[in-house]
Short mmCIF file of C-alpha atoms in Angstrom, two decimals:
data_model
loop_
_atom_site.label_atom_id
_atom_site.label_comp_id
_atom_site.label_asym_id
_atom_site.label_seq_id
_atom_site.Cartn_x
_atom_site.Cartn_y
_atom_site.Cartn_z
CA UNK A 1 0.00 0.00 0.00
CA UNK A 2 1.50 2.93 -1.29
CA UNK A 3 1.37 6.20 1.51
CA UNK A 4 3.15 8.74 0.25
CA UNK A 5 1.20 11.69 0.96
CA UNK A 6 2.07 12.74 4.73
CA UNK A 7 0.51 14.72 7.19
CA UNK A 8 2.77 15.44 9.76
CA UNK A 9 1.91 16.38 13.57
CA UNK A 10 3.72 16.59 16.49
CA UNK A 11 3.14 17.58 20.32
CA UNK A 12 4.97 20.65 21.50
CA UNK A 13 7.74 18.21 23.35
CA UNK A 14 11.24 19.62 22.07
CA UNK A 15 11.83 16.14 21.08
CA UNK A 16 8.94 15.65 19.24
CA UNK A 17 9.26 19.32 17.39
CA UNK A 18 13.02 18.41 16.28
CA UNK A 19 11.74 15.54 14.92
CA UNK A 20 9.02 17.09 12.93
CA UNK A 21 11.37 19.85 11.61
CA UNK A 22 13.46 16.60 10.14
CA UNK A 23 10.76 14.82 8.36
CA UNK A 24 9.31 17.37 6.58
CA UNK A 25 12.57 18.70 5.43
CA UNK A 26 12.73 15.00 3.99
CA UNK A 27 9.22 14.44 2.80
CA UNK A 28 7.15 17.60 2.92
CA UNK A 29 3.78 18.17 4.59
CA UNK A 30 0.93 17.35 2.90
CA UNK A 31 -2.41 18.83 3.96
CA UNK A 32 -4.91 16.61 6.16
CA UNK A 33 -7.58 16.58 3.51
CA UNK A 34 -5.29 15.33 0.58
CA UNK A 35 -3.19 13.08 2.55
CA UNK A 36 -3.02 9.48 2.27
CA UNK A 37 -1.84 8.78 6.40
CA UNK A 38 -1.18 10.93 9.23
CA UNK A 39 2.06 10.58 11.18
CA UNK A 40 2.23 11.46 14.89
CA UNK A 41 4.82 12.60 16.70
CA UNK A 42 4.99 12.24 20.46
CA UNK A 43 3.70 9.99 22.93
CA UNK A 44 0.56 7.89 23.59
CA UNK A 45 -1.25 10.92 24.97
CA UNK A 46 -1.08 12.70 21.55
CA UNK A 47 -1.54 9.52 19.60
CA UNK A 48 -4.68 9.39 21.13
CA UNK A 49 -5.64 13.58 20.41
CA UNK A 50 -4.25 12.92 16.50
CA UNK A 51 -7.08 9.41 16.82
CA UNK A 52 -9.66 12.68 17.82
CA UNK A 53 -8.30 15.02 15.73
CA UNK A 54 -8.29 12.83 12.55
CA UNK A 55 -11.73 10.81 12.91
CA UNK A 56 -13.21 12.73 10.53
CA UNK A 57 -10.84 12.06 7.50
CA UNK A 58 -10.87 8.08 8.14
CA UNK A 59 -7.02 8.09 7.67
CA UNK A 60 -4.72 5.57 8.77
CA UNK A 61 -2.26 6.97 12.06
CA UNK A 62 1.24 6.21 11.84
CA UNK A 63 2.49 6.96 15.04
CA UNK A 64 6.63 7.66 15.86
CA UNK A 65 7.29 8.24 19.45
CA UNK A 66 9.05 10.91 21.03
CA UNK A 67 7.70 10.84 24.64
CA UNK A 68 8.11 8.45 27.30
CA UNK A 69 6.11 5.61 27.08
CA UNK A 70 4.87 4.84 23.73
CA UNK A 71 2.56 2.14 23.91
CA UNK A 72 0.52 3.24 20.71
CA UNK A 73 3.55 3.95 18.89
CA UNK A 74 6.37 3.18 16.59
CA UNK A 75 10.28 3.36 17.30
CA UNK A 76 11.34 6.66 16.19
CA UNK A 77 13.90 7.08 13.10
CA UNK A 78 13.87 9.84 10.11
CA UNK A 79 15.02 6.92 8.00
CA UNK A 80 12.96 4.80 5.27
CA UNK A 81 9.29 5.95 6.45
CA UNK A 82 8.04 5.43 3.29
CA UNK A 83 9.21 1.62 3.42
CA UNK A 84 8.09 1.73 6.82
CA UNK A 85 4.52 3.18 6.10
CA UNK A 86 4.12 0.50 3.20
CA UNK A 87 5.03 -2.39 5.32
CA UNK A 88 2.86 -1.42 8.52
CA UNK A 89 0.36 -3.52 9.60
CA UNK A 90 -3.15 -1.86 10.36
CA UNK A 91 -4.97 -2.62 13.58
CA UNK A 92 -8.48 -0.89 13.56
CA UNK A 93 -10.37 -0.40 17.35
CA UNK A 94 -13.51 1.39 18.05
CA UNK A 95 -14.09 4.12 20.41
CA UNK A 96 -15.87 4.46 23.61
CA UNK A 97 -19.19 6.35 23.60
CA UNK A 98 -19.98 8.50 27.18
CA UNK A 99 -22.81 10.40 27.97
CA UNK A 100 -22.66 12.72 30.86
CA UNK A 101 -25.26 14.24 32.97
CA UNK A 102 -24.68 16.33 35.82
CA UNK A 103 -25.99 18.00 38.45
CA UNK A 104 -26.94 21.33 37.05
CA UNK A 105 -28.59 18.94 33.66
CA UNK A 106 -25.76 19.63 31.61
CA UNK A 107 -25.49 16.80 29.20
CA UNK A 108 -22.08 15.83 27.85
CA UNK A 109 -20.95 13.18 24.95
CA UNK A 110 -17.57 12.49 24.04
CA UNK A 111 -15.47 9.35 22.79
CA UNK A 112 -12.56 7.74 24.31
CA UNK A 113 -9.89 5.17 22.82
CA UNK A 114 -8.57 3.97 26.16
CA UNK A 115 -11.33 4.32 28.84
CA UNK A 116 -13.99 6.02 30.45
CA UNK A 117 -13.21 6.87 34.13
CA UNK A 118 -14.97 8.15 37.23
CA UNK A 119 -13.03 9.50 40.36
CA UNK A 120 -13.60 10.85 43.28
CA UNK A 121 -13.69 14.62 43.48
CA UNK A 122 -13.51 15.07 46.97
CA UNK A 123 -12.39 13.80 51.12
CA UNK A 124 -14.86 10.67 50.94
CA UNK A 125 -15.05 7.78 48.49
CA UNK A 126 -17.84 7.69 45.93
CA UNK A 127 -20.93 5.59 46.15
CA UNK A 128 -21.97 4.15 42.72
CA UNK A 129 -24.42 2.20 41.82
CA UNK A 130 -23.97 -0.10 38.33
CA UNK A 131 -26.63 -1.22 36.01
CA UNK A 132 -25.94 -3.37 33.02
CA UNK A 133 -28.38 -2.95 29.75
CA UNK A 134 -31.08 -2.14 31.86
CA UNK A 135 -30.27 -4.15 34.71
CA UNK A 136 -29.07 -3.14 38.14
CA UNK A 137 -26.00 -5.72 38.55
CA UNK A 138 -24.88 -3.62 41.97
CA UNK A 139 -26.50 -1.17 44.37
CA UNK A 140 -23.98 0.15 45.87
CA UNK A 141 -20.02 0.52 44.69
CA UNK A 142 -18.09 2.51 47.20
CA UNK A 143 -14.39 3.36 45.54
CA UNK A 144 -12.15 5.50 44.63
CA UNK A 145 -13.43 5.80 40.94
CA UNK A 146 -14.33 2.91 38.55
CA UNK A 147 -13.73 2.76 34.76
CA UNK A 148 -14.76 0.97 31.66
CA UNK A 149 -11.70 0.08 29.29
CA UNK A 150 -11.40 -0.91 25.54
CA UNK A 151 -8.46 -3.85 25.01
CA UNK A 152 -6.54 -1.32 23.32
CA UNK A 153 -6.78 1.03 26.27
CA UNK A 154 -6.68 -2.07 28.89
CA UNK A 155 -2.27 -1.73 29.39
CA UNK A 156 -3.56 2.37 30.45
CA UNK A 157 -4.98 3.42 33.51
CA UNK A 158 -7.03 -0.08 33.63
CA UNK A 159 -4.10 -1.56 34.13
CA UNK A 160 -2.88 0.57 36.76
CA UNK A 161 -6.08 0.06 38.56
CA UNK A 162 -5.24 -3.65 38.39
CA UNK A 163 -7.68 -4.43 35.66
CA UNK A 164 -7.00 -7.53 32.94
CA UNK A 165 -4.83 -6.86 29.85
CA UNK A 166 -7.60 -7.62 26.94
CA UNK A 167 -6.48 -9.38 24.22
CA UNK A 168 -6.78 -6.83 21.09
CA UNK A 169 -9.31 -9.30 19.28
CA UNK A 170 -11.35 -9.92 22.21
CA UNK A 171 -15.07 -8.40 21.96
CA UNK A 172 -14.71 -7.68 25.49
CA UNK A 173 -14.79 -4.22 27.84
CA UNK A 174 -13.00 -4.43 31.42
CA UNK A 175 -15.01 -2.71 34.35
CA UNK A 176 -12.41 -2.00 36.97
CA UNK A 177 -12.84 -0.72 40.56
CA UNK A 178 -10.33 1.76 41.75
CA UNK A 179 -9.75 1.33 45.71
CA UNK A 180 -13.08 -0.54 45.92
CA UNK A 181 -13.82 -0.17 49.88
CA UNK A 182 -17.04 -1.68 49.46
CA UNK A 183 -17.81 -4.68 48.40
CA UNK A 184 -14.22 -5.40 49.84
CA UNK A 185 -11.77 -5.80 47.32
CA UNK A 186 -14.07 -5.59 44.06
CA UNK A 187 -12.20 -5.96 40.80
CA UNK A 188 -14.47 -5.33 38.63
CA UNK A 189 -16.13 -7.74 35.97
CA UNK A 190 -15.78 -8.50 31.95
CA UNK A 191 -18.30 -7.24 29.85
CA UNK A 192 -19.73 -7.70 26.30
CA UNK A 193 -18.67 -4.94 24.22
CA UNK A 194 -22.09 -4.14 23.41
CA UNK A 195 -22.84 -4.10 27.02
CA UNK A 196 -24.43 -0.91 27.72
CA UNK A 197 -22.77 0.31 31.53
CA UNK A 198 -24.04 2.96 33.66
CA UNK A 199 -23.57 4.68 37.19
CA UNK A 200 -25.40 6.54 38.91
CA UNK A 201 -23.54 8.19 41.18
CA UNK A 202 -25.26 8.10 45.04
CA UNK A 203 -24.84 11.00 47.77
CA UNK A 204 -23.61 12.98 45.02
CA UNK A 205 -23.97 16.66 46.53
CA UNK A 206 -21.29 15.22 49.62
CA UNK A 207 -19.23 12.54 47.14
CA UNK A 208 -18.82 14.46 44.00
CA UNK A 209 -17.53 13.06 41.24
CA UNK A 210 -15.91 13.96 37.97
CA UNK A 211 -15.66 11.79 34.82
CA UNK A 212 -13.02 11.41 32.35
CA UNK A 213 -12.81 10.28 28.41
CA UNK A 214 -9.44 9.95 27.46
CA UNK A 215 -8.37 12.64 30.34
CA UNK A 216 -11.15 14.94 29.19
CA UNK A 217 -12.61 15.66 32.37
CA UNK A 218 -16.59 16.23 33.28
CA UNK A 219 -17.01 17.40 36.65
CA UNK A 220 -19.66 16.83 39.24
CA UNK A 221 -21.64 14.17 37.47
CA UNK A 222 -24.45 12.19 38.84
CA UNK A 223 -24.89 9.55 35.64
CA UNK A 224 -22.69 8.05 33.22
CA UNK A 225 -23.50 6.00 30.31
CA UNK A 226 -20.80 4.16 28.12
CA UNK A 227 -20.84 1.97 25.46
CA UNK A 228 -18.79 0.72 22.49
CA UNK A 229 -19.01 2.51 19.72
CA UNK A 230 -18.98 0.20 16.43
CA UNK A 231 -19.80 3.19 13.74
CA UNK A 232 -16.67 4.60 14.53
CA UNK A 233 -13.08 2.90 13.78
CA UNK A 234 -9.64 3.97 14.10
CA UNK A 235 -7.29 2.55 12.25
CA UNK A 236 -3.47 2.46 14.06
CA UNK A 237 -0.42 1.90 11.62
CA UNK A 238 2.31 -0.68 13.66
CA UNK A 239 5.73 -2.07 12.01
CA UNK A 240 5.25 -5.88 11.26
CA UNK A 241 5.66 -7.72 14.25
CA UNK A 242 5.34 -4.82 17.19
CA UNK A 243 1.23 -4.25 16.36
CA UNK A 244 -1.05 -4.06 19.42
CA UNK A 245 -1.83 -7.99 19.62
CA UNK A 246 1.77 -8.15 20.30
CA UNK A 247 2.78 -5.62 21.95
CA UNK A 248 -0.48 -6.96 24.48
CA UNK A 249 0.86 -10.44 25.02
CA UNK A 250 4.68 -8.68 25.66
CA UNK A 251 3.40 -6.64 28.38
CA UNK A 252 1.64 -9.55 30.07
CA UNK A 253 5.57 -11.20 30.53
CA UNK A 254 7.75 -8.12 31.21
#
């Protein structure tokens, strides 16, 4: 597959800004809307803004990373991308879809790649309550914050939160408990991915609570919805032989 027309991005890391300055001097920049692939420049929290950013064109996302951890990315060199970019291997994942209400009725959608997250905004843990398509699976969650994680996003902050690594494939979502007080210990549960999850946050004027898509915070919520959202795809350029299915199984032995 032949990409030679390259939109070029890059966070404002000096790294990542060097870098840029490089590759267009070697390829030129190409703009967005006549490009055949986007490459990114950074780390895994602008891989997943240039995912945002670029929705809308449907391009593929090469990503080169110049930040710290790079889990969505490629090794970094300003030599043979276009080899590189005709080689890559294309994983494709679809977004999260939130909806936000909160306690003034202010109504907020937005997608996330990685996860959906609630936390506590304040001194006391939050009190959720969990219903699954429909159903009221637990009355009362009191936590730290729980989240709802795509496999691609399951190595993130799921992970952290001592949630399972999802296999890439897998038409799974992982609901993880953060600090789960209450039932003791909770870890959370697998999920269809077209489970439809919600909380409903309890005691919300003395527990607030603030959600998060992909670090895009929501503050004082009182109900979440998320869901998988199958209209939308991303599609994720790796080198042959580091894609995500991979680079999943690798972090599972490290």
């Amino acid at each position: 597959m032949a990409l030679n027309r390259i939109a070029f991005c890059a966070s404002t890391a000096p790294a990542a800004q060097e870098a840029f300055a490089a590759l267009v001097a070697l390829h030129g920049q190409t703009p967005l809307e006549a490009a055949d692939v986007v490459v990114a420049l950074g780390g895994d929290g602008f891989m997943l803004q240039t995912l945002h950013d670029s929705q809308a064109s449907g391009l593929p996302v090469y990503g080169m990373n110049c930040g710290t951890i790079g889990f969505l990315m490629n090794t970094y060199s300003a030599e043979d991308l276009p080899a590189r970019l005709a080689a890559a291997e294309e994983a494709v994942i679809n977004p999260l879809a939130m909806r936000a209400v909160a306690a003034d009725g202010k109504v907020t959608e937005a997608l996330a790649i990685n996860e959906v997250s609630l936390l506590r905004a304040g001194p006391q843990a939050a009190k959720l309550r969990i219903s699954i398509d429909g159903r009221q699976r637990m009355d009362e969650l009191v936590c730290d914050g729980a989240l709802v994680a795509t496999p691609a996003g399951s190595t993130a902050y799921n992970y952290s939160a001592h949630g399972p690594i999802l296999p890439i494939g897998a038409d799974v979502l992982a609901l993880t408990a953060m600090a789960a007080f209450r039932p003791r210990r909770w870890r959370g549960a697998l999920l269809p991915k077209a489970a439809v999850v919600r909380f409903d946050v309890l005691e919300h004027d003395k527990r607030p609570v603030r959600a998060d898509a992909d670090s895009r915070p929501v503050p004082d919520v009182v109900m979440v919805e998320v869901r998988s959202e199958p209209r939308i795809a991303h599609r994720i350029l790796f080198d042959p032989g580091h894609g995500l299915e991979e680079r999943l199984i690798v972090e599972q032995f490290v």
